Structures are given as C-alpha cells and as structure tokens.
PDB file of C-alpha atoms in Angstrom:
ATOM      1  CA  MET T   1      23.341  81.981  40.649  1.00  0.00           C
ATOM      2  CA  LYS T   2      24.251  79.094  38.059  1.00  0.00           C
ATOM      3  CA  ILE T   3      20.497  78.944  37.074  1.00  0.00           C
ATOM      4  CA  LEU T   4      19.961  82.277  36.953  1.00  0.00           C
ATOM      5  CA  ILE T   5      22.856  82.727  34.682  1.00  0.00           C
ATOM      6  CA  VAL T   6      21.368  80.016  32.246  1.00  0.00           C
ATOM      7  CA  VAL T   7      17.957  81.383  32.505  1.00  0.00           C
ATOM      8  CA  LEU T   8      19.863  85.082  31.383  1.00  0.00           C
ATOM      9  CA  ILE T   9      21.544  83.386  28.597  1.00  0.00           C
ATOM     10  CA  SER T  10      18.539  81.647  27.491  1.00  0.00           C
ATOM     11  CA  LEU T  11      16.445  84.870  27.234  1.00  0.00           C
ATOM     12  CA  PHE T  12      19.282  86.642  25.210  1.00  0.00           C
ATOM     13  CA  VAL T  13      19.629  83.592  22.775  1.00  0.00           C
ATOM     14  CA  ILE T  14      15.599  83.863  22.319  1.00  0.00           C
ATOM     15  CA  ALA T  15      15.624  87.821  22.174  1.00  0.00           C
ATOM     16  CA  CYS T  16      18.542  87.936  19.316  1.00  0.00           C
ATOM     17  CA  ALA T  17      16.610  84.840  17.803  1.00  0.00           C
ATOM     18  CA  MET T  18      13.398  87.394  17.202  1.00  0.00           C
ATOM     19  CA  SER T  19      15.308  90.909  17.052  1.00  0.00           C
ATOM     20  CA  PRO T  20      14.570  92.366  13.692  1.00  0.00           C
ATOM     21  CA  THR T  21      18.507  92.721  13.323  1.00  0.00           C
ATOM     22  CA  LYS T  22      19.195  92.812   9.394  1.00  0.00           C
ATOM     23  CA  THR T  23      22.511  91.078   9.318  1.00  0.00           C
ATOM     24  CA  ARG T  24      23.827  88.027   9.652  1.00  0.00           C
ATOM     25  CA  HIS T  25      27.542  86.551   9.736  1.00  0.00           C
ATOM     26  CA  ASP T  26      27.392  85.157   6.002  1.00  0.00           C
ATOM     27  CA  PHE T  27      24.380  87.423   4.416  1.00  0.00           C
ATOM     28  CA  ARG T  28      22.482  90.641   5.200  1.00  0.00           C
ATOM     29  CA  VAL T  29      18.933  91.578   5.034  1.00  0.00           C
ATOM     30  CA  MET T  30      17.267  95.101   3.634  1.00  0.00           C
ATOM     31  CA  LYS T  31      13.810  95.337   4.766  1.00  0.00           C
ATOM     32  CA  ASP T  32      10.802  96.913   3.202  1.00  0.00           C
ATOM     33  CA  GLN T  33      12.494  97.782  -0.624  1.00  0.00           C
ATOM     34  CA  VAL T  34       9.772  99.403  -2.423  1.00  0.00           C
ATOM     35  CA  PHE T  35       9.544  98.249  -6.271  1.00  0.00           C
ATOM     36  CA  LYS T  36       6.012  99.680  -7.058  1.00  0.00           C
ATOM     37  CA  GLU T  37       3.181 102.524  -6.138  1.00  0.00           C
ATOM     38  CA  VAL T  38      -0.077 101.574  -7.620  1.00  0.00           C
ATOM     39  CA  ASP T  39      -3.632 102.569  -7.056  1.00  0.00           C
ATOM     40  CA  GLY T  40      -2.517 104.001  -3.518  1.00  0.00           C
ATOM     41  CA  GLN T  41      -0.512 100.550  -2.296  1.00  0.00           C
ATOM     42  CA  THR T  42       3.132 100.474  -1.826  1.00  0.00           C
ATOM     43  CA  LEU T  43       4.299  96.858  -2.944  1.00  0.00           C
ATOM     44  CA  LYS T  44       7.761  95.934  -1.031  1.00  0.00           C
ATOM     45  CA  GLY T  45      10.192  93.614  -0.802  1.00  0.00           C
ATOM     46  CA  ASP T  46      13.253  91.963   1.228  1.00  0.00           C
ATOM     47  CA  ILE T  47      16.441  92.071  -0.028  1.00  0.00           C
ATOM     48  CA  TYR T  48      18.509  88.905   1.119  1.00  0.00           C
ATOM     49  CA  GLN T  49      22.056  89.429   0.090  1.00  0.00           C
ATOM     50  CA  ALA T  50      25.364  86.888   0.008  1.00  0.00           C
ATOM     51  CA  LYS T  51      28.500  88.790   1.730  1.00  0.00           C
ATOM     52  CA  THR T  52      30.501  88.323  -1.503  1.00  0.00           C
ATOM     53  CA  ALA T  53      32.195  91.363  -3.056  1.00  0.00           C
ATOM     54  CA  GLU T  54      31.201  90.036  -6.579  1.00  0.00           C
ATOM     55  CA  ALA T  55      28.031  90.211  -8.874  1.00  0.00           C
ATOM     56  CA  LYS T  56      25.723  87.448  -7.792  1.00  0.00           C
ATOM     57  CA  PRO T  57      22.867  85.391  -9.245  1.00  0.00           C
ATOM     58  CA  ALA T  58      19.366  86.476  -8.247  1.00  0.00           C
ATOM     59  CA  VAL T  59      16.364  84.988  -7.894  1.00  0.00           C
ATOM     60  CA  LEU T  60      12.672  87.010  -7.254  1.00  0.00           C
ATOM     61  CA  VAL T  61      10.712  84.697  -4.622  1.00  0.00           C
ATOM     62  CA  VAL T  62       7.094  85.038  -4.340  1.00  0.00           C
ATOM     63  CA  HIS T  63       4.985  83.881  -1.374  1.00  0.00           C
ATOM     64  CA  GLY T  64       1.705  82.149  -1.171  1.00  0.00           C
ATOM     65  CA  GLY T  65      -1.518  82.253   0.225  1.00  0.00           C
ATOM     66  CA  GLY T  66      -4.446  81.544  -2.047  1.00  0.00           C
ATOM     67  CA  TRP T  67      -3.848  85.056  -3.668  1.00  0.00           C
ATOM     68  CA  THR T  68      -5.686  86.355  -0.920  1.00  0.00           C
ATOM     69  CA  ASN T  69      -3.124  86.823   1.932  1.00  0.00           C
ATOM     70  CA  ARG T  70       0.661  85.999   2.543  1.00  0.00           C
ATOM     71  CA  SER T  71       0.200  83.113   4.742  1.00  0.00           C
ATOM     72  CA  GLY T  72       3.838  81.755   3.683  1.00  0.00           C
ATOM     73  CA  ASP T  73       6.379  84.420   3.763  1.00  0.00           C
ATOM     74  CA  MET T  74       9.360  82.100   2.120  1.00  0.00           C
ATOM     75  CA  ALA T  75      11.888  83.673   4.551  1.00  0.00           C
ATOM     76  CA  ARG T  76      13.278  80.536   4.937  1.00  0.00           C
ATOM     77  CA  VAL T  77      13.811  79.998   1.218  1.00  0.00           C
ATOM     78  CA  CYS T  78      15.381  83.487   1.195  1.00  0.00           C
ATOM     79  CA  GLU T  79      17.525  82.731   3.745  1.00  0.00           C
ATOM     80  CA  LYS T  80      19.255  79.645   2.546  1.00  0.00           C
ATOM     81  CA  LEU T  81      19.655  81.416  -1.206  1.00  0.00           C
ATOM     82  CA  ALA T  82      21.425  84.286   0.090  1.00  0.00           C
ATOM     83  CA  LYS T  83      23.677  81.429   2.233  1.00  0.00           C
ATOM     84  CA  ALA T  84      23.956  79.846  -1.132  1.00  0.00           C
ATOM     85  CA  GLY T  85      25.428  82.689  -2.500  1.00  0.00           C
ATOM     86  CA  PHE T  86      22.354  84.270  -4.645  1.00  0.00           C
ATOM     87  CA  VAL T  87      20.464  87.533  -3.624  1.00  0.00           C
ATOM     88  CA  ALA T  88      17.077  86.653  -2.693  1.00  0.00           C
ATOM     89  CA  PHE T  89      14.400  89.646  -3.375  1.00  0.00           C
ATOM     90  CA  ASN T  90      11.063  87.792  -1.555  1.00  0.00           C
ATOM     91  CA  ILE T  91       8.525  90.288  -2.071  1.00  0.00           C
ATOM     92  CA  THR T  92       4.614  91.113  -1.820  1.00  0.00           C
ATOM     93  CA  TYR T  93       1.618  92.143  -4.686  1.00  0.00           C
ATOM     94  CA  ARG T  94      -1.915  93.107  -4.365  1.00  0.00           C
ATOM     95  CA  LEU T  95      -4.497  90.792  -3.237  1.00  0.00           C
ATOM     96  CA  ALA T  96      -7.437  89.187  -4.108  1.00  0.00           C
ATOM     97  CA  PRO T  97     -10.607  89.656  -4.077  1.00  0.00           C
ATOM     98  CA  ALA T  98      -9.582  93.669  -3.979  1.00  0.00           C
ATOM     99  CA  ASP T  99      -7.554  93.249  -6.606  1.00  0.00           C
ATOM    100  CA  HIS T 100      -8.124  90.467  -9.803  1.00  0.00           C
ATOM    101  CA  HIS T 101      -6.230  89.150 -12.168  1.00  0.00           C
ATOM    102  CA  PRO T 102      -3.790  90.232 -13.713  1.00  0.00           C
ATOM    103  CA  ALA T 103      -3.003  92.423 -11.016  1.00  0.00           C
ATOM    104  CA  GLN T 104      -1.119  89.956  -8.937  1.00  0.00           C
ATOM    105  CA  LEU T 105       1.153  88.958 -12.418  1.00  0.00           C
ATOM    106  CA  ASN T 106       1.660  92.341 -13.396  1.00  0.00           C
ATOM    107  CA  ASP T 107       3.142  92.884  -9.961  1.00  0.00           C
ATOM    108  CA  VAL T 108       5.736  90.193 -10.157  1.00  0.00           C
ATOM    109  CA  SER T 109       6.236  90.996 -13.728  1.00  0.00           C
ATOM    110  CA  ASP T 110       7.360  94.773 -12.779  1.00  0.00           C
ATOM    111  CA  ALA T 111       9.378  93.408  -9.567  1.00  0.00           C
ATOM    112  CA  LEU T 112      11.644  91.586 -11.801  1.00  0.00           C
ATOM    113  CA  GLN T 113      11.834  94.574 -13.689  1.00  0.00           C
ATOM    114  CA  TRP T 114      12.914  96.538 -10.687  1.00  0.00           C
ATOM    115  CA  LEU T 115      15.432  94.124  -9.987  1.00  0.00           C
ATOM    116  CA  TYR T 116      17.092  94.270 -13.291  1.00  0.00           C
ATOM    117  CA  ASP T 117      17.110  98.006 -13.337  1.00  0.00           C
ATOM    118  CA  ASN T 118      18.846  98.106  -9.737  1.00  0.00           C
ATOM    119  CA  ALA T 119      21.654  95.356 -10.409  1.00  0.00           C
ATOM    120  CA  GLU T 120      24.216  97.415  -9.981  1.00  0.00           C
ATOM    121  CA  LYS T 121      22.807  98.489  -6.513  1.00  0.00           C
ATOM    122  CA  TYR T 122      22.342  95.306  -4.642  1.00  0.00           C
ATOM    123  CA  GLN T 123      25.674  93.591  -6.582  1.00  0.00           C
ATOM    124  CA  ILE T 124      23.173  91.630  -8.893  1.00  0.00           C
ATOM    125  CA  ASP T 125      24.300  89.755 -12.138  1.00  0.00           C
ATOM    126  CA  LYS T 126      21.491  91.177 -13.916  1.00  0.00           C
ATOM    127  CA  GLU T 127      21.506  88.358 -16.792  1.00  0.00           C
ATOM    128  CA  ASN T 128      21.531  85.702 -14.135  1.00  0.00           C
ATOM    129  CA  ILE T 129      17.827  85.931 -12.457  1.00  0.00           C
ATOM    130  CA  SER T 130      15.840  83.407 -11.843  1.00  0.00           C
ATOM    131  CA  GLY T 131      12.369  82.726  -9.891  1.00  0.00           C
ATOM    132  CA  TRP T 132      10.864  80.935  -7.129  1.00  0.00           C
ATOM    133  CA  GLY T 133       7.283  80.450  -5.900  1.00  0.00           C
ATOM    134  CA  TYR T 134       5.261  78.298  -3.404  1.00  0.00           C
ATOM    135  CA  SER T 135       1.459  77.932  -4.119  1.00  0.00           C
ATOM    136  CA  ALA T 136      -0.109  80.825  -5.397  1.00  0.00           C
ATOM    137  CA  GLY T 137       3.155  82.196  -5.863  1.00  0.00           C
ATOM    138  CA  ALA T 138       4.032  79.326  -7.963  1.00  0.00           C
ATOM    139  CA  HIS T 139       1.456  80.375  -9.942  1.00  0.00           C
ATOM    140  CA  LEU T 140       2.489  83.723 -10.297  1.00  0.00           C
ATOM    141  CA  ILE T 141       6.052  83.202 -11.231  1.00  0.00           C
ATOM    142  CA  LEU T 142       5.184  80.458 -13.563  1.00  0.00           C
ATOM    143  CA  LEU T 143       2.612  83.302 -15.230  1.00  0.00           C
ATOM    144  CA  ALA T 144       5.544  85.927 -15.213  1.00  0.00           C
ATOM    145  CA  GLY T 145       8.123  83.685 -16.838  1.00  0.00           C
ATOM    146  CA  LEU T 146       7.403  81.192 -19.013  1.00  0.00           C
ATOM    147  CA  ASP T 147       5.813  83.237 -22.142  1.00  0.00           C
ATOM    148  CA  ARG T 148       8.852  85.220 -22.431  1.00  0.00           C
ATOM    149  CA  GLN T 149       7.842  88.107 -24.703  1.00  0.00           C
ATOM    150  CA  GLN T 150      10.637  90.605 -23.783  1.00  0.00           C
ATOM    151  CA  PRO T 151      13.077  90.908 -21.758  1.00  0.00           C
ATOM    152  CA  PRO T 152      14.272  90.513 -18.570  1.00  0.00           C
ATOM    153  CA  TYR T 153      13.841  86.983 -18.693  1.00  0.00           C
ATOM    154  CA  PHE T 154      14.399  84.256 -15.882  1.00  0.00           C
ATOM    155  CA  LYS T 155      17.146  81.724 -16.245  1.00  0.00           C
ATOM    156  CA  SER T 156      14.936  79.245 -14.291  1.00  0.00           C
ATOM    157  CA  ILE T 157      12.303  78.697 -12.383  1.00  0.00           C
ATOM    158  CA  VAL T 158      11.210  76.310  -9.254  1.00  0.00           C
ATOM    159  CA  ALA T 159       7.759  76.193  -8.224  1.00  0.00           C
ATOM    160  CA  GLY T 160       6.511  74.041  -5.337  1.00  0.00           C
ATOM    161  CA  GLY T 161       2.971  73.629  -4.923  1.00  0.00           C
ATOM    162  CA  THR T 162       1.843  74.745  -8.187  1.00  0.00           C
ATOM    163  CA  PRO T 163      -2.009  75.758  -9.188  1.00  0.00           C
ATOM    164  CA  ALA T 164      -1.378  74.790 -13.090  1.00  0.00           C
ATOM    165  CA  LYS T 165      -4.712  74.499 -14.149  1.00  0.00           C
ATOM    166  CA  LEU T 166      -7.245  76.465 -12.878  1.00  0.00           C
ATOM    167  CA  THR T 167     -10.285  75.107 -14.628  1.00  0.00           C
ATOM    168  CA  ALA T 168      -9.537  72.107 -12.741  1.00  0.00           C
ATOM    169  CA  TRP T 169     -11.317  73.379 -10.232  1.00  0.00           C
ATOM    170  CA  PRO T 170     -14.211  74.888 -11.659  1.00  0.00           C
ATOM    171  CA  LYS T 171     -16.238  75.711  -8.591  1.00  0.00           C
ATOM    172  CA  SER T 172     -12.921  77.020  -6.588  1.00  0.00           C
ATOM    173  CA  PRO T 173     -13.651  79.925  -4.347  1.00  0.00           C
ATOM    174  CA  LEU T 174     -10.250  80.730  -4.295  1.00  0.00           C
ATOM    175  CA  VAL T 175      -9.547  81.088  -8.292  1.00  0.00           C
ATOM    176  CA  THR T 176     -13.023  83.076  -8.208  1.00  0.00           C
ATOM    177  CA  LYS T 177     -11.618  85.845  -5.694  1.00  0.00           C
ATOM    178  CA  LEU T 178      -8.676  85.649  -8.319  1.00  0.00           C
ATOM    179  CA  ILE T 179     -10.386  86.305 -11.695  1.00  0.00           C
ATOM    180  CA  GLY T 180     -13.258  87.908  -9.913  1.00  0.00           C
ATOM    181  CA  LYS T 181     -16.072  85.743 -12.083  1.00  0.00           C
ATOM    182  CA  PRO T 182     -16.964  82.233 -11.680  1.00  0.00           C
ATOM    183  CA  MET T 183     -15.742  79.765 -14.278  1.00  0.00           C
ATOM    184  CA  ASN T 184     -19.136  79.656 -15.805  1.00  0.00           C
ATOM    185  CA  GLU T 185     -19.024  83.214 -16.426  1.00  0.00           C
ATOM    186  CA  ALA T 186     -15.401  83.482 -17.572  1.00  0.00           C
ATOM    187  CA  GLU T 187     -13.636  80.656 -18.726  1.00  0.00           C
ATOM    188  CA  THR T 188     -11.611  82.164 -20.978  1.00  0.00           C
ATOM    189  CA  GLU T 189      -9.923  84.013 -18.414  1.00  0.00           C
ATOM    190  CA  TRP T 190      -9.362  81.261 -16.156  1.00  0.00           C
ATOM    191  CA  GLU T 191      -7.539  79.384 -18.839  1.00  0.00           C
ATOM    192  CA  SER T 192      -5.371  82.699 -19.845  1.00  0.00           C
ATOM    193  CA  ALA T 193      -4.561  82.415 -16.176  1.00  0.00           C
ATOM    194  CA  SER T 194      -3.272  79.329 -16.154  1.00  0.00           C
ATOM    195  CA  PRO T 195       0.407  78.520 -16.327  1.00  0.00           C
ATOM    196  CA  VAL T 196      -0.374  75.189 -18.597  1.00  0.00           C
ATOM    197  CA  ASN T 197      -1.595  77.625 -21.399  1.00  0.00           C
ATOM    198  CA  HIS T 198       1.777  79.925 -21.356  1.00  0.00           C
ATOM    199  CA  VAL T 199       4.742  77.432 -22.206  1.00  0.00           C
ATOM    200  CA  THR T 200       6.571  78.065 -25.201  1.00  0.00           C
ATOM    201  CA  ALA T 201       9.587  76.333 -26.827  1.00  0.00           C
ATOM    202  CA  ASP T 202      11.817  79.371 -25.192  1.00  0.00           C
ATOM    203  CA  SER T 203      10.461  78.647 -22.149  1.00  0.00           C
ATOM    204  CA  PRO T 204      13.238  78.861 -19.093  1.00  0.00           C
ATOM    205  CA  PRO T 205      13.917  75.362 -17.274  1.00  0.00           C
ATOM    206  CA  VAL T 206      11.406  74.497 -14.398  1.00  0.00           C
ATOM    207  CA  PHE T 207      12.288  72.647 -11.413  1.00  0.00           C
ATOM    208  CA  LEU T 208       8.520  71.259  -9.767  1.00  0.00           C
ATOM    209  CA  TYR T 209       8.035  70.207  -6.489  1.00  0.00           C
ATOM    210  CA  HIS T 210       5.110  68.920  -5.090  1.00  0.00           C
ATOM    211  CA  GLY T 211       3.723  67.176  -1.750  1.00  0.00           C
ATOM    212  CA  GLN T 212       2.816  63.387  -2.321  1.00  0.00           C
ATOM    213  CA  TRP T 213      -0.544  64.315   0.233  1.00  0.00           C
ATOM    214  CA  ASP T 214      -1.262  67.527  -0.809  1.00  0.00           C
ATOM    215  CA  ALA T 215      -5.141  67.878  -0.894  1.00  0.00           C
ATOM    216  CA  LEU T 216      -5.535  71.295  -1.473  1.00  0.00           C
ATOM    217  CA  VAL T 217      -3.497  71.539  -4.994  1.00  0.00           C
ATOM    218  CA  GLU T 218      -3.982  67.928  -5.962  1.00  0.00           C
ATOM    219  CA  PRO T 219      -0.256  65.976  -7.089  1.00  0.00           C
ATOM    220  CA  GLU T 220      -2.047  66.040 -10.753  1.00  0.00           C
ATOM    221  CA  GLN T 221      -1.237  69.724 -11.152  1.00  0.00           C
ATOM    222  CA  MET T 222       2.202  69.321 -11.247  1.00  0.00           C
ATOM    223  CA  ALA T 223       1.522  66.365 -13.563  1.00  0.00           C
ATOM    224  CA  TYR T 224       0.095  68.966 -15.811  1.00  0.00           C
ATOM    225  CA  MET T 225       2.901  71.578 -15.914  1.00  0.00           C
ATOM    226  CA  GLN T 226       5.056  68.627 -16.406  1.00  0.00           C
ATOM    227  CA  ALA T 227       3.400  67.596 -19.411  1.00  0.00           C
ATOM    228  CA  ALA T 228       2.880  70.801 -20.750  1.00  0.00           C
ATOM    229  CA  LEU T 229       6.603  71.969 -20.223  1.00  0.00           C
ATOM    230  CA  GLU T 230       7.698  68.264 -22.287  1.00  0.00           C
ATOM    231  CA  GLU T 231       5.284  68.853 -25.064  1.00  0.00           C
ATOM    232  CA  LYS T 232       7.516  72.140 -25.773  1.00  0.00           C
ATOM    233  CA  ASN T 233      10.882  70.320 -25.274  1.00  0.00           C
ATOM    234  CA  VAL T 234      11.146  72.595 -22.343  1.00  0.00           C
ATOM    235  CA  PRO T 235      13.891  70.931 -19.138  1.00  0.00           C
ATOM    236  CA  VAL T 236      11.395  70.206 -16.496  1.00  0.00           C
ATOM    237  CA  GLU T 237      12.419  68.161 -13.284  1.00  0.00           C
ATOM    238  CA  THR T 238       9.809  67.043 -10.477  1.00  0.00           C
ATOM    239  CA  ASP T 239      10.516  66.302  -7.041  1.00  0.00           C
ATOM    240  CA  THR T 240       7.308  64.095  -5.233  1.00  0.00           C
ATOM    241  CA  VAL T 241       7.598  64.803  -1.184  1.00  0.00           C
ATOM    242  CA  ASN T 242       6.944  62.289   0.143  1.00  0.00           C
ATOM    243  CA  PHE T 243       4.045  61.693   3.293  1.00  0.00           C
ATOM    244  CA  LEU T 244       3.756  65.583   3.182  1.00  0.00           C
ATOM    245  CA  GLY T 245       0.224  67.893   2.231  1.00  0.00           C
ATOM    246  CA  HIS T 246       0.239  71.212   0.739  1.00  0.00           C
ATOM    247  CA  ILE T 247       1.080  73.095   4.117  1.00  0.00           C
ATOM    248  CA  GLY T 248       3.926  70.480   5.018  1.00  0.00           C
ATOM    249  CA  THR T 249       5.912  70.672   1.797  1.00  0.00           C
ATOM    250  CA  TYR T 250       5.752  74.513   2.179  1.00  0.00           C
ATOM    251  CA  LEU T 251       7.343  73.977   6.216  1.00  0.00           C
ATOM    252  CA  LEU T 252       9.024  70.796   6.265  1.00  0.00           C
ATOM    253  CA  GLY T 253      10.400  70.300   2.162  1.00  0.00           C
ATOM    254  CA  ARG T 254      13.609  71.164   2.815  1.00  0.00           C
ATOM    255  CA  GLY T 255      15.300  68.777   0.691  1.00  0.00           C
ATOM    256  CA  ALA T 256      13.065  69.615  -2.044  1.00  0.00           C
ATOM    257  CA  GLU T 257      14.482  73.577  -1.417  1.00  0.00           C
ATOM    258  CA  ASN T 258      18.102  72.359  -0.932  1.00  0.00           C
ATOM    259  CA  ARG T 259      17.425  70.396  -5.034  1.00  0.00           C
ATOM    260  CA  GLY T 260      15.762  73.719  -6.067  1.00  0.00           C
ATOM    261  CA  ILE T 261      18.805  75.796  -4.772  1.00  0.00           C
ATOM    262  CA  GLU T 262      20.977  73.456  -7.145  1.00  0.00           C
ATOM    263  CA  TYR T 263      18.559  73.488 -10.069  1.00  0.00           C
ATOM    264  CA  ILE T 264      18.673  77.475 -10.017  1.00  0.00           C
ATOM    265  CA  ARG T 265      23.237  77.049  -9.397  1.00  0.00           C
ATOM    266  CA  ALA T 266      23.037  74.455 -12.254  1.00  0.00           C
ATOM    267  CA  HIS T 267      21.597  76.656 -14.632  1.00  0.00           C
ATOM    268  CA  VAL T 268      23.417  80.132 -13.993  1.00  0.00           C
ATOM    269  CA  ALA T 269      25.159  81.194 -16.988  1.00  0.00           C
ATOM    270  CA  GLN T 270      28.931  80.628 -16.486  1.00  0.00           C
TER     271      GLN T 270
END
C-alpha cells in the first residue's frame, strides 16, 4: 500500500509539472497572445506576469534557433523574470528561409510596439521595457533596440551568444538563409543585418554573455559587439560563461541569466 501511495504521489507530481496550467504561486502565464497577423501568419507570444498590483517593468524576450526554428523557447528566462517582478513577453517571429531579413526584425519591432500599446492591459510600466534574446534572438533584439530612431525604446538589452558581425562567416548557410543571398552577392545586406553596424551614441545599455567554448557563435563575436558599443560610449558589461559552449550556455548559464536580470533592474527608471 505504501508503495502504491508513493507511486500515485509521484505520478501526480509529474502530471502537475507537465500540465499546461497557466497560474503559478507568484506569477501567471497568458499563452498565445496574438500581436501580429502578416502574410497569412499569426504571430503570438506568451505573457509571464508577476502577480503584483502595480505597473511593472517589462522585458521583450526573443528566442534563438538560427533564424530557422524555435529551438530555444526562453521559457526559463521568462519565469525567472516574472519571479523577479517583471512582465516578460516571449514571442515568435517569421522564420527563414521562407521569410528573409528584415521580416524577423520587423516582427520584433512590432512586438515591442504592441507591448507598449497594451501596457495598461498587462500592468506594464511602458517607460520601462527592456529586451532579451539568445543566439538569433540576441541578434534580433539588438537590431531592434540599438538604432533608436523612434519610440518606443528599450531601457536596456541583455544579449547572449550574439551573432554580432555576420560578415565574419562569409559562407554561413544560416546567414545565407536569413538574408536570402550569399555574402558574395549581397555584402551590403549582410553588413546592414549585423548589430555591430547599428550602434549609436543613443543606444541603450547592453549586457552581453557568451560561452567560453562556443564553437557555433565564437566568443570573438561578443568582443566585436563590446568594441562597437565602447566606441560610441554606450554602457556595456560582459560575462564569459566558463567551460560551456553555445547550447550549454543556453541550457546551464543560470549565473549569467541572474546577472542579466540584475542588469535590467539596475536600469529601470525610478
């Protein structure tokens, strides 16, 4: 009997963990909030909302996957942000090669505008919206936030495993799928799609983190991004995650994520 009870309890715990329940003790999750309809596609995002009454700072969160899939869903980062008192909006975007740059950038920018326009509904302090992305998502969040031509603006940006200088990989099949042409046919487009070329003196503060052993997006990419920001005197901090590669940093880089959350918190306007 005791064994049966233990088994039943274990099954209950597993079921709860796998359940699509949308409410947790300290935050709630609102799934599949539609922010854009384009070319027959419906783009959605999940809202992770801290359960406090006042307006909260928000973070637009963008997944990776080489611009071609959603292999990194960013749910853990969003949960941590919500537990820390933020509203996190975890979005989808159009994927390559069916859609080429700047479609993905436009989707991220439109998601930021949607979040700003719906701030009251989701208890968001619309003057305190930051951005977070990993891998391809870091590339897109930087493109959407560095060159601040018109509001709404990001207060700060956290970018992990960032492809910052696309021309460093002239034969990359992933970048070719994103742009739609190889670099030898479209070098200007490859340069324009590189975040290092969009830094201005008005760009928001940036926190960069990167795996020490990243063989997919080499650590030099973080150095390129850091140098571009420092050249324009934009506040930047970096964190090298020791002994981890690209996927490992996404899966296990909890310390860097915690520092990223504190970085955003430090730049929330009081």
